[in-house]
Tab-separated table of C-alpha atoms in Angstrom:
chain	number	residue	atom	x	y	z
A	1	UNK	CA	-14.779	44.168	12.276
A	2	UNK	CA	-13.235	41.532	14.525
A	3	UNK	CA	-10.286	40.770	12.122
A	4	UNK	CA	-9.725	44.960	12.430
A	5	UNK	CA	-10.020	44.955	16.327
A	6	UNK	CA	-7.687	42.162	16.421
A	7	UNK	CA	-4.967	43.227	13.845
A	8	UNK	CA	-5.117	46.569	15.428
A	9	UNK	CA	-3.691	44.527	19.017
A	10	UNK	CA	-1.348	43.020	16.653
A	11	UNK	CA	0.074	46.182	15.941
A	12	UNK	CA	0.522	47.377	19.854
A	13	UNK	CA	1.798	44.162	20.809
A	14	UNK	CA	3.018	42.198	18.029
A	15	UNK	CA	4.638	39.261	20.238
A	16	UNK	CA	1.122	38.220	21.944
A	17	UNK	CA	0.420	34.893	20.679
A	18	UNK	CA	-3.246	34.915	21.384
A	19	UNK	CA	-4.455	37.673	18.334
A	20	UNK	CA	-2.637	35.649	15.962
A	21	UNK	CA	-4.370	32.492	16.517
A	22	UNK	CA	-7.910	34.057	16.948
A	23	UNK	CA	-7.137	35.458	13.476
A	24	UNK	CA	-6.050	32.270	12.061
A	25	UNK	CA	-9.004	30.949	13.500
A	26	UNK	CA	-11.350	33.152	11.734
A	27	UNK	CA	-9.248	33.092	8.527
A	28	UNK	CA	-9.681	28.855	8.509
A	29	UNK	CA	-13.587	29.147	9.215
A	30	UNK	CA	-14.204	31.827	5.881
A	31	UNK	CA	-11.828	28.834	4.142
A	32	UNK	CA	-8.486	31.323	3.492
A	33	UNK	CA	-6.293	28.261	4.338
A	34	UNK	CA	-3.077	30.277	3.874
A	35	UNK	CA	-3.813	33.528	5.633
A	36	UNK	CA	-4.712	30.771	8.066
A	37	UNK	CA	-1.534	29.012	7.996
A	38	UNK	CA	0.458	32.368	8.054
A	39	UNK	CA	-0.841	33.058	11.069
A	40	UNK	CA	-0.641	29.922	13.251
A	41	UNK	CA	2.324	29.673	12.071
A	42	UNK	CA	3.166	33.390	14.053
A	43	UNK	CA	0.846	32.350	17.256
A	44	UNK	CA	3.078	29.437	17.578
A	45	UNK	CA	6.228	31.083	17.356
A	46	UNK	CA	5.330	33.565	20.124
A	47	UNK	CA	3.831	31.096	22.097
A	48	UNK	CA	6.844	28.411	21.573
A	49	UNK	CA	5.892	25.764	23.653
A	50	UNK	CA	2.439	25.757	22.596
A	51	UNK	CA	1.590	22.170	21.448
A	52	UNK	CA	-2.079	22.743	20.026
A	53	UNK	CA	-0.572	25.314	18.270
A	54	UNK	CA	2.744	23.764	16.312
A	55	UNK	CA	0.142	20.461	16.182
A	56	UNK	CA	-1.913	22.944	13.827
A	57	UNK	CA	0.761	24.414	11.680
A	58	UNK	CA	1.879	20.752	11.210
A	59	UNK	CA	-1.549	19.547	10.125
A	60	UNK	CA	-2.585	22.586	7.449
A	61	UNK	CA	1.280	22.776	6.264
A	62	UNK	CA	0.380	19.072	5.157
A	63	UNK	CA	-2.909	19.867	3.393
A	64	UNK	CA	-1.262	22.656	1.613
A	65	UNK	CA	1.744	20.854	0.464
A	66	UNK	CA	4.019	23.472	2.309
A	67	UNK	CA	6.441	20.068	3.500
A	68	UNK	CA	9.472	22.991	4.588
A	69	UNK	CA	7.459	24.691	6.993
A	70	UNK	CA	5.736	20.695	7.677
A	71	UNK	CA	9.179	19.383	8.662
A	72	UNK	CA	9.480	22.901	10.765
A	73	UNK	CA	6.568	22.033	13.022
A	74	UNK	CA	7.084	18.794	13.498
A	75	UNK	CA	10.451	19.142	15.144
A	76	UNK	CA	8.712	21.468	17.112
A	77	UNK	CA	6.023	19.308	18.113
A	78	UNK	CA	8.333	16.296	18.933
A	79	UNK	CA	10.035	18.054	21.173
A	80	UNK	CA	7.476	19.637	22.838
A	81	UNK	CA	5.382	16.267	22.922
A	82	UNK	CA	5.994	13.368	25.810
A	83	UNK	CA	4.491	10.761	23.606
A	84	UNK	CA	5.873	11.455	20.585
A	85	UNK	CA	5.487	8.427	18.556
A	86	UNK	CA	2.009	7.653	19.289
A	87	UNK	CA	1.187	11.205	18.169
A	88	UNK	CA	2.955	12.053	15.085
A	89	UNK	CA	4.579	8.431	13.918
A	90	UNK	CA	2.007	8.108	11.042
A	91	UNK	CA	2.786	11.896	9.815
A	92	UNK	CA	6.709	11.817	10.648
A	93	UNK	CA	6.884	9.087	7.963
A	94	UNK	CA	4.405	10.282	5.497
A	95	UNK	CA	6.257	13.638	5.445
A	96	UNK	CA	9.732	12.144	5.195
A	97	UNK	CA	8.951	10.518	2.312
A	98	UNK	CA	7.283	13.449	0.675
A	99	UNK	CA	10.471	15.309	1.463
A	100	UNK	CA	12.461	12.408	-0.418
A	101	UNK	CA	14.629	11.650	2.336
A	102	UNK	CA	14.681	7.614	1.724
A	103	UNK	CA	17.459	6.511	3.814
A	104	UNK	CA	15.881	7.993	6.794
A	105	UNK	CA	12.169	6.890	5.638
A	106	UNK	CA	13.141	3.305	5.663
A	107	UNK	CA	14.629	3.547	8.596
A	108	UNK	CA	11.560	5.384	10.460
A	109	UNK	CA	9.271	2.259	8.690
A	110	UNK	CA	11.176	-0.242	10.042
A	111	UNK	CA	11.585	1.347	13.864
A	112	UNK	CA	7.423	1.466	13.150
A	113	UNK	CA	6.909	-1.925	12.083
A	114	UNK	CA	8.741	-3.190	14.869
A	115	UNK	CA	7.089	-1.333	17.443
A	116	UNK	CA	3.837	-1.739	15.405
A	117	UNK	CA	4.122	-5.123	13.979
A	118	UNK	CA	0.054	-4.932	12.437
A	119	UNK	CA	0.106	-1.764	11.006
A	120	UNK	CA	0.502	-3.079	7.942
A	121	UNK	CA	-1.408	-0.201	5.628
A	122	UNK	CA	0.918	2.129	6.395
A	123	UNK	CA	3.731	1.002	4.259
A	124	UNK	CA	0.874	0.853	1.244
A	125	UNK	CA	-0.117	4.567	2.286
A	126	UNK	CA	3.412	5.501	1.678
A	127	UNK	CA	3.585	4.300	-1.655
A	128	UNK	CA	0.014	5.028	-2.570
A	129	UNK	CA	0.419	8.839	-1.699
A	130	UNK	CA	3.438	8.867	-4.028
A	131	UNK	CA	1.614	7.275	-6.706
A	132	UNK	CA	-1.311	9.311	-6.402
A	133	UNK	CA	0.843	12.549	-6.405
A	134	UNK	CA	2.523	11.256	-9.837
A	135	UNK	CA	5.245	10.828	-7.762
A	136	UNK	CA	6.121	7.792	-9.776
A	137	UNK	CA	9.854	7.417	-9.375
A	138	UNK	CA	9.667	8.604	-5.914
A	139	UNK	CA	7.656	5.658	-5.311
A	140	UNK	CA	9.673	3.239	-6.932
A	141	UNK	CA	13.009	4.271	-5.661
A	142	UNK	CA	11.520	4.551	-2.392
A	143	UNK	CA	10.028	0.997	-3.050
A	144	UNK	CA	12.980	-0.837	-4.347
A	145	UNK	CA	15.162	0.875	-1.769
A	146	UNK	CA	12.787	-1.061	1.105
A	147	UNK	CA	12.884	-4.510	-0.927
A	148	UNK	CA	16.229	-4.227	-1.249
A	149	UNK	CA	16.607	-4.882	2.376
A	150	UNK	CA	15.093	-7.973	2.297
A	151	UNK	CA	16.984	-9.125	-0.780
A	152	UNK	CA	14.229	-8.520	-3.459
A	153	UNK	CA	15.233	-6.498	-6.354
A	154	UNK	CA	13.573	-5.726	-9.837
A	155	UNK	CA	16.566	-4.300	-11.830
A	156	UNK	CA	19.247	-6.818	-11.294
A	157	UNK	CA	18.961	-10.372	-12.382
A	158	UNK	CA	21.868	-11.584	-10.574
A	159	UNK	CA	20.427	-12.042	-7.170
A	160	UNK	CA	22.086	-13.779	-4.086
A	161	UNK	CA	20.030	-16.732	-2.972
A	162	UNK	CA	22.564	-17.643	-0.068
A	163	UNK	CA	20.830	-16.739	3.160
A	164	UNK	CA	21.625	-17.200	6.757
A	165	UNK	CA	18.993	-18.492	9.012
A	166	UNK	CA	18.600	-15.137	10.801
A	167	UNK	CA	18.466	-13.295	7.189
A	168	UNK	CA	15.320	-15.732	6.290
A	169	UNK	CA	13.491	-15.157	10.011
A	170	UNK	CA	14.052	-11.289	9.399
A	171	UNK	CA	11.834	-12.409	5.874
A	172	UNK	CA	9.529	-14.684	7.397
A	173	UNK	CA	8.666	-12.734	10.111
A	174	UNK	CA	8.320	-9.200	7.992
A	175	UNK	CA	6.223	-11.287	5.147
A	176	UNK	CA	3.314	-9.551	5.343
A	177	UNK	CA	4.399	-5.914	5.077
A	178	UNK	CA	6.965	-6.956	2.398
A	179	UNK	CA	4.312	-8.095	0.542
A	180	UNK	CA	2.230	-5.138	0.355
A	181	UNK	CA	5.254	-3.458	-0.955
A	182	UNK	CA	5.825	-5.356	-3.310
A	183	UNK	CA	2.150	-5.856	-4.427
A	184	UNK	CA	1.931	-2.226	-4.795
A	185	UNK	CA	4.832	-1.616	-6.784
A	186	UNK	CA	4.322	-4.532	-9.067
A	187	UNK	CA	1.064	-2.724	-9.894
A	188	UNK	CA	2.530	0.840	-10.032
A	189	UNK	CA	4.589	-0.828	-13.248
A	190	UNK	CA	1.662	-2.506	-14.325
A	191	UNK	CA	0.023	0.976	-14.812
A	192	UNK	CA	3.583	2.073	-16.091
A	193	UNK	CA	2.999	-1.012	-18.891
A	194	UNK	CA	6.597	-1.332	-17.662
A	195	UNK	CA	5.387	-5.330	-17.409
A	196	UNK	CA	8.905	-7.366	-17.760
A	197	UNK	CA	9.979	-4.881	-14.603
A	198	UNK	CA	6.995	-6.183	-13.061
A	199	UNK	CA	7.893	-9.967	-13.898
A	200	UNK	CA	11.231	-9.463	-12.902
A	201	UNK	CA	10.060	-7.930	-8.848
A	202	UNK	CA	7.409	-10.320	-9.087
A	203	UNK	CA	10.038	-13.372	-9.920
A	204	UNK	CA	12.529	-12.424	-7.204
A	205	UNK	CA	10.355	-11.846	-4.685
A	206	UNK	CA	8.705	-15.577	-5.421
A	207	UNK	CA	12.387	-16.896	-5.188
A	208	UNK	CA	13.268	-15.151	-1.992
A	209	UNK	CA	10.119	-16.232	-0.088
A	210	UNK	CA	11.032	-20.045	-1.457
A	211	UNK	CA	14.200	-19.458	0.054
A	212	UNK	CA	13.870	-18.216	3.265
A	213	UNK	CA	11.044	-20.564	3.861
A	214	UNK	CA	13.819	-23.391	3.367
A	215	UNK	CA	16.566	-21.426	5.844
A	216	UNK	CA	14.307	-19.961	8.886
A	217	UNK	CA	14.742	-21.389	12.186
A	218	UNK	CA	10.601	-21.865	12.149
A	219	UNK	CA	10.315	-24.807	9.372
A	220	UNK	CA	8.099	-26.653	11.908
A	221	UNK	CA	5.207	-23.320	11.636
A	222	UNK	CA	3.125	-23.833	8.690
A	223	UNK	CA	3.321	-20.200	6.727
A	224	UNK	CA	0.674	-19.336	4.587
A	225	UNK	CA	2.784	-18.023	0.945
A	226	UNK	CA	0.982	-15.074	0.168
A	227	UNK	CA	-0.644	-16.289	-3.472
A	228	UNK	CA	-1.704	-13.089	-4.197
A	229	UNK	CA	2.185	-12.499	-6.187
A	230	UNK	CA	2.207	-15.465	-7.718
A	231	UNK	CA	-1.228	-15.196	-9.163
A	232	UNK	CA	-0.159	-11.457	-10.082
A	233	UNK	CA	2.973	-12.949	-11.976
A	234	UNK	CA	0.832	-15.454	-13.850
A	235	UNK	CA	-1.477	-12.826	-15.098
A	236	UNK	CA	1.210	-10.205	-16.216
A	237	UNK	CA	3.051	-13.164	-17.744
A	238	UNK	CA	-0.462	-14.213	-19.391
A	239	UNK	CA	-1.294	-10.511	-20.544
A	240	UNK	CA	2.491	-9.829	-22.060
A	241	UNK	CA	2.141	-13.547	-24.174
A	242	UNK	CA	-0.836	-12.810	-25.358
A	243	UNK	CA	0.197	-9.196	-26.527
A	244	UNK	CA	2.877	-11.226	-28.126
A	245	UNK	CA	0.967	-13.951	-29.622
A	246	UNK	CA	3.904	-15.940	-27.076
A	247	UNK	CA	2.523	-19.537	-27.181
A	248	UNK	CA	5.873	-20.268	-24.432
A	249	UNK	CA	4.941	-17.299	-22.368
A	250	UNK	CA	1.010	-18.106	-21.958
A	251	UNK	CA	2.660	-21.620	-20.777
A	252	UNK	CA	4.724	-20.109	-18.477
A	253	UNK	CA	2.048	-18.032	-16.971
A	254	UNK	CA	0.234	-20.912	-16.784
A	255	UNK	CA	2.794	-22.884	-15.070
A	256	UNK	CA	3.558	-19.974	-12.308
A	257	UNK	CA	-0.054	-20.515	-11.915
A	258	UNK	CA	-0.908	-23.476	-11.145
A	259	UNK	CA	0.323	-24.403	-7.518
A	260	UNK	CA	-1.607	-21.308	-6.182
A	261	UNK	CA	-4.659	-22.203	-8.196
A	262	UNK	CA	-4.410	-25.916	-6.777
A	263	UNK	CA	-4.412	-24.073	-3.033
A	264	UNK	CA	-6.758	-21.962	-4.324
A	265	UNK	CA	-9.264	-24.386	-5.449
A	266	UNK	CA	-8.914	-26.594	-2.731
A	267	UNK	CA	-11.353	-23.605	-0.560
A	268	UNK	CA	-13.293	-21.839	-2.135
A	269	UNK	CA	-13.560	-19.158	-0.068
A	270	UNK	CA	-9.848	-18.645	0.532
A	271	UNK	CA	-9.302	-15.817	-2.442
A	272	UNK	CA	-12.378	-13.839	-0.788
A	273	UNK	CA	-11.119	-14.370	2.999
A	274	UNK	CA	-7.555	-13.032	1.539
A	275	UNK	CA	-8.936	-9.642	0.472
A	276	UNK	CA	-12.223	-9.405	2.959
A	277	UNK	CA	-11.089	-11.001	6.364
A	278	UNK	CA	-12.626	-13.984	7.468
A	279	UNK	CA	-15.604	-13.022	8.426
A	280	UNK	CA	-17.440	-14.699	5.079
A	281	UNK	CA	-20.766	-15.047	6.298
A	282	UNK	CA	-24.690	-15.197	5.334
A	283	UNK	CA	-25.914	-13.585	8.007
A	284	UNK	CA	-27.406	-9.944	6.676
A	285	UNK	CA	-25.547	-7.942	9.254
A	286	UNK	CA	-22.750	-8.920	8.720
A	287	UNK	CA	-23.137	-8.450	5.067
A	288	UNK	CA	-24.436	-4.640	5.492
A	289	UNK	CA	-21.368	-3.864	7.868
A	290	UNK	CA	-18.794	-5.298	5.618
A	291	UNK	CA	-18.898	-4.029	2.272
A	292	UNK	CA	-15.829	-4.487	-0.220
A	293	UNK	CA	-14.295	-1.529	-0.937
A	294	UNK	CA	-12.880	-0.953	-4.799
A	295	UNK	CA	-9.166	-1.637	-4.153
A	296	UNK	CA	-9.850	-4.667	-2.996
A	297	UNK	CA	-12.184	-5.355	-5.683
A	298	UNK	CA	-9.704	-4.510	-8.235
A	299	UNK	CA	-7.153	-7.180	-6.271
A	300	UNK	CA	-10.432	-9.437	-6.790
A	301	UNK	CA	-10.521	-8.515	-10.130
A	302	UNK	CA	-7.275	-9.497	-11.177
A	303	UNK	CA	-7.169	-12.605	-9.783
A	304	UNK	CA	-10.521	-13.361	-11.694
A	305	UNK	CA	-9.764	-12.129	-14.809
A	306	UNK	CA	-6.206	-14.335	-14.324
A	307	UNK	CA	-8.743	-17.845	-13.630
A	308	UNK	CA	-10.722	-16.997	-16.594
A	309	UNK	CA	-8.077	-16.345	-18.962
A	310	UNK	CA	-6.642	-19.659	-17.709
A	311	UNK	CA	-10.179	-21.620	-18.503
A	312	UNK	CA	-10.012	-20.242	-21.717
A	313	UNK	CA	-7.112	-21.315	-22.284
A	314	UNK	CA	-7.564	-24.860	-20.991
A	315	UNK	CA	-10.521	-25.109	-23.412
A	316	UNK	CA	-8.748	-24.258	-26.169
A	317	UNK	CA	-6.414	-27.000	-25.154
A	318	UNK	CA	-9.546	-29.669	-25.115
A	319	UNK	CA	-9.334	-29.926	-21.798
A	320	UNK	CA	-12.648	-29.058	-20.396
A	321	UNK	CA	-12.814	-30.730	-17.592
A	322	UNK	CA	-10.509	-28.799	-15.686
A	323	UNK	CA	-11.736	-25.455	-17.698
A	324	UNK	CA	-15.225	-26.238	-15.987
A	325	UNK	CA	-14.134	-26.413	-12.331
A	326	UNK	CA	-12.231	-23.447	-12.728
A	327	UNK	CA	-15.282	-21.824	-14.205
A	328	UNK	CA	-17.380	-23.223	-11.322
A	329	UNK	CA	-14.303	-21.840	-8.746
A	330	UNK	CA	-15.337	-18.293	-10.768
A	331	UNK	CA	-19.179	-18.444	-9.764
A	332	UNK	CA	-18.481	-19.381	-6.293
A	333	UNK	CA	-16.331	-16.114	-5.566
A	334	UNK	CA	-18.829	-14.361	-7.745
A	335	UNK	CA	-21.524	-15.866	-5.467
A	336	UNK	CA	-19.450	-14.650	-2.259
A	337	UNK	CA	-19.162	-10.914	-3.939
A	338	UNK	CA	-22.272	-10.548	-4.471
A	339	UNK	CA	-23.118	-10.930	-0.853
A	340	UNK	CA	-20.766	-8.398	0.065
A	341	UNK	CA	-22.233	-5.962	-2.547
A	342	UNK	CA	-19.458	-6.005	-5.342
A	343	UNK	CA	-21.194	-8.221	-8.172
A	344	UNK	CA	-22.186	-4.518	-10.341
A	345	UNK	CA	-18.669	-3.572	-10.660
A	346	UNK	CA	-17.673	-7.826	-11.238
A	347	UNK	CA	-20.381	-7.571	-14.066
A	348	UNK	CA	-18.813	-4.447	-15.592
A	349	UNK	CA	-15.035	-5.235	-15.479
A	350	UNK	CA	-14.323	-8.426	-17.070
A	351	UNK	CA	-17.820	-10.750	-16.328
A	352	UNK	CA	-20.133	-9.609	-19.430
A	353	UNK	CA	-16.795	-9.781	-21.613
């Protein structure tokens, strides 16, 4: 009855905002999502400077995948909004690069970062929502469009090592959320089982990092090389020798291995720190409030499954020794997982094989 009385004012005065959005309102409650949509979309045309309202049309054109009429609103909403960036940076981005449109998308990320210097999981939320979209070669062009930037690249071997010293602080200083780029699109080829594409990122990135660490103007800072790629090389490098029956390849991966393992081993809790914060603790609260999530479980994982294929490996080879500490190194981050609540899904990944 009230979605009569109110299309019946709709019809004597068809340029009165306020029907249209009392519709939509009712429309979104019963779940009709694009009657819904349809309609805001009309209350905030008639209304025109209506924030609340273009701020809606933005947010369901989103959840509906309707990225035209998205981009529409959100033009609308910048303008009509005096703090902009704040309000609609995150969904700006996200919807650029759903639209494609990766000149201007690594642009916007960098403006962000810059701004933003610790919001870090955006640039992984980009890629992610490709990925889980089956946006795959969005994703990677998008991703190797970014790295580029910064000198990384997984196609070309022939990469320029020269650097300047502000080229290698631009690096140094954007580390992190390079990183997480190109963490998540050496595992977006890993689920590809496009694996030498994977060694290849994984390689250059390794080399650029070694070089810009040699060229920045802050050689007296200690930097902390994230060993979370290098550990990721090792283990595609392991996985595609062993697929190969590669006796030089397993040695390689061992090799790339080995100076983050010796960092590595030298604290013990480092690896959990890396993917948990540092708030390792025994105290129970602390344990209930701080539960490890599965995708950094699976980054766990890997880096688990890496150390025991190296043991294994190091046994075969007689030497034990150096097989046992490692397995020791393996019980101790089990030990510290288990505290956070993560041992179940340690036992039934790679543990009971």
């Amino acid at each position: 009855q009230a979605i009569q009385l109110l299309s019946d004012v709709t019809k004597k005065a068809p340029r009165l905002a306020e029907p249209y959005s009392i519709l939509a309102l009712i429309y979104e409650e019963t779940g009709d999502q694009k009657h819904a949509l349809q309609l805001y979309a009309l209350a905030a045309a008639f209304s025109k400077r209506n924030l609340e309202l273009w701020r809606k049309v933005l947010s369901l054109s989103m959840q509906m995948g309707e990225y035209q009429q998205a981009a529409v609103a959100l033009a609308r909403c910048l303008a009509l909004s005096k703090t902009a960036e704040q309000d609609f940076g995150h969904i700006r981005i996200m919807l650029t690069a759903m639209l494609g449109q990766y000149r201007q998308l690594h642009g916007l990320i960098k403006s962000h970062m810059t701004r933003n210097p610790d919001d870090l999981p955006l640039l992984e939320k980009v890629v992610e929502m490709m990925i889980e979209m089956k946006y795959h070669q969005k994703a990677i062009k998008y991703a190797t469009h970014y790295l580029s930037s910064y000198y990384i690249n997984c196609h070309d071997t022939r990469l320029n090592l020269q650097m300047t010293e502000d080229q290698a602080d631009d690096i140094v200083v954007n580390l992190p959320s390079i990183t997480v780029v190109v963490r998540s699109l050496a595992l977006l080829f890993i689920e590809k089982v496009q694996l030498l594409d994977a060694i290849k990122l994984l390689e250059n990135a390794v080399l650029v990092y070694n070089v810009a660490f040699r060229n920045c103007s802050m050689r007296d800072e200690e930097f902390v090389f994230p060993h979370e790629l290098s550990l990721l090389l090792g283990y595609i490098t392991l996985r595609l020798g062993s697929a190969k029956e590669d006796e030089k390849m397993i040695d390689r991966g061992l090799q790339i291995l080995q100076p983050s393992i010796a960092s590595i081993m030298s604290n013990p809790t480092l690896l959990v720190e890396s993917v948990m914060g540092s708030d390792v603790t025994d105290d129970q609260q602390a344990r209930e409030s701080s539960q490890i999530d599965r995708q950094e479980l699976d980054s766990v994982g890997v880096t688990l499954q890496t150390l025991f294929l190296i043991a294994k490996k190091m046994a075969e080879q007689n030497m034990k020794m150096r097989s046992t500490k490692i397995i020791d190194f393996i019980v101790q981050i089990v030990r510290a997982l288990r505290d956070k609540g993560a041992a179940r899904f340690l036992k039934a990944t790679f543990l009971l094989q």
